[in-house]
mmCIF file with all atom_site columns, C-alpha atoms in Angstrom:
data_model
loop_
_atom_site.group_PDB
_atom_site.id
_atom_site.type_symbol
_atom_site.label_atom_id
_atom_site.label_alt_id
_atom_site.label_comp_id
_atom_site.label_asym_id
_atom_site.label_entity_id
_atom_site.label_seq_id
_atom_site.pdbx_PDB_ins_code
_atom_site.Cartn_x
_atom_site.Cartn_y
_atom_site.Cartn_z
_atom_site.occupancy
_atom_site.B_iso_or_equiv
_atom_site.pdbx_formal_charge
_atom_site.auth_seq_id
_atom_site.auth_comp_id
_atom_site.auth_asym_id
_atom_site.auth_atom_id
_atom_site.pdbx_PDB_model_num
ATOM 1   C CA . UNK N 1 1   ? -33.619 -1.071 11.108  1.00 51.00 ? 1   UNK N CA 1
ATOM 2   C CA . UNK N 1 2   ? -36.543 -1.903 8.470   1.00 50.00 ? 2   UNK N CA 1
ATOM 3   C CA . UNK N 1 3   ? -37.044 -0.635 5.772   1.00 51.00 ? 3   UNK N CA 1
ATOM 4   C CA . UNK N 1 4   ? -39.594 2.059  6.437   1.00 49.00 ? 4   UNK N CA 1
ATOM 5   C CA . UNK N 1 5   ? -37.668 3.347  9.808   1.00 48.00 ? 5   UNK N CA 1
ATOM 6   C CA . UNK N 1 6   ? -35.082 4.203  7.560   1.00 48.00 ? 6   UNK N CA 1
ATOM 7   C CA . UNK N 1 7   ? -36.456 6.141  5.281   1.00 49.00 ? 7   UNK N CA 1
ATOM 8   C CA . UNK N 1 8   ? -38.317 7.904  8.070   1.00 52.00 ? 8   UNK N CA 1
ATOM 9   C CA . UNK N 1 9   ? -34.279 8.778  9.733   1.00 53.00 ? 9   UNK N CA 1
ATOM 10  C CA . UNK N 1 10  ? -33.662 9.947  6.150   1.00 61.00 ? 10  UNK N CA 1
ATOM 11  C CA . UNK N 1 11  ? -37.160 12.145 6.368   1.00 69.00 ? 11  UNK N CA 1
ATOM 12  C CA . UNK N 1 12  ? -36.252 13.483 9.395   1.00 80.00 ? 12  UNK N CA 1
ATOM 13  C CA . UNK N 1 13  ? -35.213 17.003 10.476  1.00 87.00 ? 13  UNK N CA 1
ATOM 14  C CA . UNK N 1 14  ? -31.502 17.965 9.663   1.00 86.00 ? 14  UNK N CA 1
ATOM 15  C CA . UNK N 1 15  ? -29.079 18.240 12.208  1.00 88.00 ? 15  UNK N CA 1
ATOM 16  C CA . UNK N 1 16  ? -27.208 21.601 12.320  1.00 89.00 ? 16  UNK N CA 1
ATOM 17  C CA . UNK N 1 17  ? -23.612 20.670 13.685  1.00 93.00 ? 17  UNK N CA 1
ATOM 18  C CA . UNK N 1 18  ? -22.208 23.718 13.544  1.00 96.00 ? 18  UNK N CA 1
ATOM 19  C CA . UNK N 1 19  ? -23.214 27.472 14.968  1.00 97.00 ? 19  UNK N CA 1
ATOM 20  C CA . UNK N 1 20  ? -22.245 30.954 13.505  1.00 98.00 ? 20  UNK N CA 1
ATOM 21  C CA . UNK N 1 21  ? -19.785 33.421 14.307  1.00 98.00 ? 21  UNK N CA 1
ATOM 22  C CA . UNK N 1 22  ? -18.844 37.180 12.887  1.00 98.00 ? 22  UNK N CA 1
ATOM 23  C CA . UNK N 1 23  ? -15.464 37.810 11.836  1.00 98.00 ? 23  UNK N CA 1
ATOM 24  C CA . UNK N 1 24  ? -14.722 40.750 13.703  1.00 98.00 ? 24  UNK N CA 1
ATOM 25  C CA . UNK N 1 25  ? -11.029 41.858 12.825  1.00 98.00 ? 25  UNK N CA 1
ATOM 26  C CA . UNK N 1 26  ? -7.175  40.370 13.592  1.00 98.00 ? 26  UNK N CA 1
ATOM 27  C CA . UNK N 1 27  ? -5.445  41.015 16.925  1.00 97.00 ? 27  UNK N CA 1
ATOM 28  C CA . UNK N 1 28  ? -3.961  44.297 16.950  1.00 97.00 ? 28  UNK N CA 1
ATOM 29  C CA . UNK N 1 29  ? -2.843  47.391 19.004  1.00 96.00 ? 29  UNK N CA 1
ATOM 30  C CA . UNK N 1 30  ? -3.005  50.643 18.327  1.00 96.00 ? 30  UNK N CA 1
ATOM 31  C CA . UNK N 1 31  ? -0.153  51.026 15.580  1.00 97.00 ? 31  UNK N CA 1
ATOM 32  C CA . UNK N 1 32  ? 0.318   46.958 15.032  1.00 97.00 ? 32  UNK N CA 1
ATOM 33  C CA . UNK N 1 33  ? -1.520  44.223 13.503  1.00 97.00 ? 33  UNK N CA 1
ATOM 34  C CA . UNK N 1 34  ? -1.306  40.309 14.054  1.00 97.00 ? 34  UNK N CA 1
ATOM 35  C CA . UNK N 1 35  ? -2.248  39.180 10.758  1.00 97.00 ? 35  UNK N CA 1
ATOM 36  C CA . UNK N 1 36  ? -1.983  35.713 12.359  1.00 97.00 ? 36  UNK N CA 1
ATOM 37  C CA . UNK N 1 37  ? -4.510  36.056 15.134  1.00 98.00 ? 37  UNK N CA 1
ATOM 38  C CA . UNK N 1 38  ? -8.608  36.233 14.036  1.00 98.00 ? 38  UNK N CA 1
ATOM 39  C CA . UNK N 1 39  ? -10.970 37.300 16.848  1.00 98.00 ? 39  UNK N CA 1
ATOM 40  C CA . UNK N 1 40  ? -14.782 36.082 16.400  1.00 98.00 ? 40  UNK N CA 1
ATOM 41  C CA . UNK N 1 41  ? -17.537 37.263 17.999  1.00 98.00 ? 41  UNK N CA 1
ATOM 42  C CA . UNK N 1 42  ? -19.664 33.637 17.931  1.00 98.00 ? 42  UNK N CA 1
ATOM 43  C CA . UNK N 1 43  ? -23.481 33.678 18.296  1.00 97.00 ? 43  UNK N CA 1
ATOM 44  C CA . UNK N 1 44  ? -25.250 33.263 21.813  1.00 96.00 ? 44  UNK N CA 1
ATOM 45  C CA . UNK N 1 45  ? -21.957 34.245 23.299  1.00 97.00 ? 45  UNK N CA 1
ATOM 46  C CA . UNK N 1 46  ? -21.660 36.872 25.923  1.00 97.00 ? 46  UNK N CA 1
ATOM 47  C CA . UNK N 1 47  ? -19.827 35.873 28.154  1.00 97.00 ? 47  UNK N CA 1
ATOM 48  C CA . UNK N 1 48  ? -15.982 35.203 28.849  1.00 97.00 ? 48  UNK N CA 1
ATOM 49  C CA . UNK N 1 49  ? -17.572 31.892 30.972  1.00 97.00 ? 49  UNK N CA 1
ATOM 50  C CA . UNK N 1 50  ? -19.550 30.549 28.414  1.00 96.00 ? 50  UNK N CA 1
ATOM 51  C CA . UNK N 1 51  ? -16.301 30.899 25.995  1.00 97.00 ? 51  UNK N CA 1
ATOM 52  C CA . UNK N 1 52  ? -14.792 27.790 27.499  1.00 95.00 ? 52  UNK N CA 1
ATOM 53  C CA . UNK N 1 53  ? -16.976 24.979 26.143  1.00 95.00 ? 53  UNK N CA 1
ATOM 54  C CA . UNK N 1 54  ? -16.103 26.471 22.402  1.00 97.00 ? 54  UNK N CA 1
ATOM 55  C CA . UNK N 1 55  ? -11.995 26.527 23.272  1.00 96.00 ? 55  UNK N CA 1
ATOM 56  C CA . UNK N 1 56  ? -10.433 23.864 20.401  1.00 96.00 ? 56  UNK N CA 1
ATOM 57  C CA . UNK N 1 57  ? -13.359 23.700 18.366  1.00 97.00 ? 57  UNK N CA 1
ATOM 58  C CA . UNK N 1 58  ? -12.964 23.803 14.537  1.00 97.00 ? 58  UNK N CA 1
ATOM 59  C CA . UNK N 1 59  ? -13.697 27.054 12.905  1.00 98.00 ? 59  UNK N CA 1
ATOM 60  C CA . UNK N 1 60  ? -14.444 27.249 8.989   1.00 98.00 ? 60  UNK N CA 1
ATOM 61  C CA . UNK N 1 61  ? -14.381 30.177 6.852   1.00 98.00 ? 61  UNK N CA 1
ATOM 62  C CA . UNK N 1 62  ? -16.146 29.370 3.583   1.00 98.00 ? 62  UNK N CA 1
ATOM 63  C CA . UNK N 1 63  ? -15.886 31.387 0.368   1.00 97.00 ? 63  UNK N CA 1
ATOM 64  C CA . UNK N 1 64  ? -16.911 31.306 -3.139  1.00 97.00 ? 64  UNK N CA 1
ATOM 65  C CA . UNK N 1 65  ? -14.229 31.746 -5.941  1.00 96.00 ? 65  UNK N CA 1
ATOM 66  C CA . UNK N 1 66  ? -14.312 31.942 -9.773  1.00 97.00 ? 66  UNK N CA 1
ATOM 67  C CA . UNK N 1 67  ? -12.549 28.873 -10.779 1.00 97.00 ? 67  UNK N CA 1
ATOM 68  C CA . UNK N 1 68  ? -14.407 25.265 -9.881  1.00 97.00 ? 68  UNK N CA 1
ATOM 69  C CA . UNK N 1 69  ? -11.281 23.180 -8.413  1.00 96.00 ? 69  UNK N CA 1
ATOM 70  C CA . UNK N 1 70  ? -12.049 19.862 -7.051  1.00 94.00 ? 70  UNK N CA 1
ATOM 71  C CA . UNK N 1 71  ? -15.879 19.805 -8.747  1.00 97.00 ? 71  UNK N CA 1
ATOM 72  C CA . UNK N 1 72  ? -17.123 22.636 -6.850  1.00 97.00 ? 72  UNK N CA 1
ATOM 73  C CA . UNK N 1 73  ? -16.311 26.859 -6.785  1.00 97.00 ? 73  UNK N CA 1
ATOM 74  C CA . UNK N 1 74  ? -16.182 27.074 -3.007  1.00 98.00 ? 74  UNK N CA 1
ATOM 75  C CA . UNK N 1 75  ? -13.279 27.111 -0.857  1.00 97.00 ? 75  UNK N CA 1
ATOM 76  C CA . UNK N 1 76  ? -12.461 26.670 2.739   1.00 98.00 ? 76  UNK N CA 1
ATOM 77  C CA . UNK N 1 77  ? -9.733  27.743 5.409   1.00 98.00 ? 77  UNK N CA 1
ATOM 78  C CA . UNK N 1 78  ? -10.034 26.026 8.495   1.00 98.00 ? 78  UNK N CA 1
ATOM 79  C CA . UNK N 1 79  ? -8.979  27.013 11.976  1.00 98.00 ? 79  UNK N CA 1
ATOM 80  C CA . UNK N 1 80  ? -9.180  26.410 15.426  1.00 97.00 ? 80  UNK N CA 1
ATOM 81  C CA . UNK N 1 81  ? -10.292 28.576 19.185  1.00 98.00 ? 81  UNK N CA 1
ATOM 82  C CA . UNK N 1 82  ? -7.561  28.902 20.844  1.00 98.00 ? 82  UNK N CA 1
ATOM 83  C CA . UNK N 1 83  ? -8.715  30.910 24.079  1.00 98.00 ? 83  UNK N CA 1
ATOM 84  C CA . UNK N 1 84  ? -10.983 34.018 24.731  1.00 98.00 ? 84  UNK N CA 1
ATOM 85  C CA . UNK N 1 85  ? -10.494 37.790 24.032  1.00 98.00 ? 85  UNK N CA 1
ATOM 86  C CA . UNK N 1 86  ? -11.733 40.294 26.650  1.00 97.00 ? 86  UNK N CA 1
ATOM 87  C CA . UNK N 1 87  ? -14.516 39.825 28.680  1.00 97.00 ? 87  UNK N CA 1
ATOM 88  C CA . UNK N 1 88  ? -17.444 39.996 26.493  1.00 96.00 ? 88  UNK N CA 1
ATOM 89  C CA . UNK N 1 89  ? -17.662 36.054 24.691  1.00 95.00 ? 89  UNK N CA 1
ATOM 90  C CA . UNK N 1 90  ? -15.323 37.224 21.772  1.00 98.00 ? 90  UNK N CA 1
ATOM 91  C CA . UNK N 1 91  ? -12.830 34.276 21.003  1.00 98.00 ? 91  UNK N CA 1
ATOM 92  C CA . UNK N 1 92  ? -9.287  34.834 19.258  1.00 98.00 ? 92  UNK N CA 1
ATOM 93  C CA . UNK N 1 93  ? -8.549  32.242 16.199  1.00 98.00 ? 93  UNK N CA 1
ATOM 94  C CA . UNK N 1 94  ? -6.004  31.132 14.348  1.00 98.00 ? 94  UNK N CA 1
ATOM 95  C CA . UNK N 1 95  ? -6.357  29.586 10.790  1.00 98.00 ? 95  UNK N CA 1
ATOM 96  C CA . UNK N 1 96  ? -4.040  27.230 8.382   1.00 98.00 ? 96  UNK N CA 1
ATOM 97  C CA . UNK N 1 97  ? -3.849  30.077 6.356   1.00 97.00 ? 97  UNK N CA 1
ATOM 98  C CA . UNK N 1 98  ? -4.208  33.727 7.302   1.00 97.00 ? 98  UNK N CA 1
ATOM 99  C CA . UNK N 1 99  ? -7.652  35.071 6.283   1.00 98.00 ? 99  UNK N CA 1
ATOM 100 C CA . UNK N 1 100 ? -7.763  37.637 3.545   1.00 97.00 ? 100 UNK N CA 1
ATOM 101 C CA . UNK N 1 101 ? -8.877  41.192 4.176   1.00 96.00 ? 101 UNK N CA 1
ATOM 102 C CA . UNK N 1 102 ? -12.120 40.568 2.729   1.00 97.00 ? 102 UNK N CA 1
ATOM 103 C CA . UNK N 1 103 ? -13.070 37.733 5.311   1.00 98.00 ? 103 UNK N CA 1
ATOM 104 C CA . UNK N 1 104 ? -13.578 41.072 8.086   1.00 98.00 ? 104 UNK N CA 1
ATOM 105 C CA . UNK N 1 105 ? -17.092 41.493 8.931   1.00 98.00 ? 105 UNK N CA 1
ATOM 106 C CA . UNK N 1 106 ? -17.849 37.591 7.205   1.00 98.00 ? 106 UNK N CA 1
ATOM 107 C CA . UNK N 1 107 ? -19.519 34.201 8.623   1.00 98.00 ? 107 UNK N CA 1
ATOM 108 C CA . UNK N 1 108 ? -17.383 31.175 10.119  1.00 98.00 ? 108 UNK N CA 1
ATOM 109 C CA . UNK N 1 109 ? -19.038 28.438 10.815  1.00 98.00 ? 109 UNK N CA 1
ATOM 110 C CA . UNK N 1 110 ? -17.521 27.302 14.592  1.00 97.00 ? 110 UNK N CA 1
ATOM 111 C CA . UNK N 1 111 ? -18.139 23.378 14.285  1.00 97.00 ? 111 UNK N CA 1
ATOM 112 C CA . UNK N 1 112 ? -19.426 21.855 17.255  1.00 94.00 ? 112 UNK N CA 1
ATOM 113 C CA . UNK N 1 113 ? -16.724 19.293 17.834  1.00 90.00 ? 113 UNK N CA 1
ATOM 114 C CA . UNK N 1 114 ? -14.254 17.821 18.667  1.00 89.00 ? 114 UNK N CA 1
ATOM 115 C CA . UNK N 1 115 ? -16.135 17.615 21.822  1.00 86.00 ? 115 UNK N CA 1
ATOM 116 C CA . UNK N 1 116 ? -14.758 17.698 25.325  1.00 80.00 ? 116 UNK N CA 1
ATOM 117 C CA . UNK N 1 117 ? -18.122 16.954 26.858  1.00 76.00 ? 117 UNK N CA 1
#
C-alpha cells in the first residue's frame, strides 16, 4: 500500500484478540482438591452451548513480579480449555504450570485462537 494508507492501518483502532475470564477456583470435591485443574468463568459466557467455540483456546494468566527477567517484571503461565464445567458457561483449564493460590479470584486473558472457525 502507499505511503499514507499505511500510516492510516497504523492510526487505526486496535484490535483486541483476546477476551477476559475470572479465575474462579481448582476442581475439587468436598474434602479434595485438583491442584491441576483451573475452572474460569469467561466473560459473555452463560451458557454450557456457547462454551464450545472457546474449547482449545489459549488461556494466559499474567502477573507482575519483583525481579525484571528477560527486560520486563511480568510473567506469564499459559494454558489451554479443555472442556466445560456444569451447566452455566464455566470452562475447566489446565496450565503448564499449576497456578499459585494467589491467581483465585484473578484475570486470564482466553486468546481468541487457534481458531476452529
Amino acid at each position: 500500500p502507499p505511503p499514507a494508507a499505511a500510516a492510516m492501518v497504523s492510526q487505526g483502532e486496535r484490535v483486541r484478540l483476546y477476551t477476559n475470564g475470572t479465575v474462579m477456583s481448582f476442581k475439587r470435591s468436598m474434602a479434595h482438591q485438583i491442584n491441576h485443574t483451573v475452572l474460569v468463568q469467561l466473560d459473555g459466557v452463560t451458557a454450557k452451548e456457547e462454551t464450545g467455540f472457546y474449547l482449545g483456546k489459549k488461556l494466559a494468566y499474567i502477573y507482575k513480579a519483583k525481579t525484571i527477567k528477560k527486560g520486563t517484571k511480568y510473567r506469564c503461565i499459559w494454558g489451554k480449555v479443555t472442556r466445560a464445567h456444569g451447566s452455566g458457561g464455566t470452562v475447566r483449564a489446565k496450565f503448564q504450570k499449576n497456578l499459585p493460590p494467589k491467581a483465585l479470584g484473578g484475570k486470564v486473558r482466553c486468546m481468541l485462537y487457534p481458531s476452529h472457525i
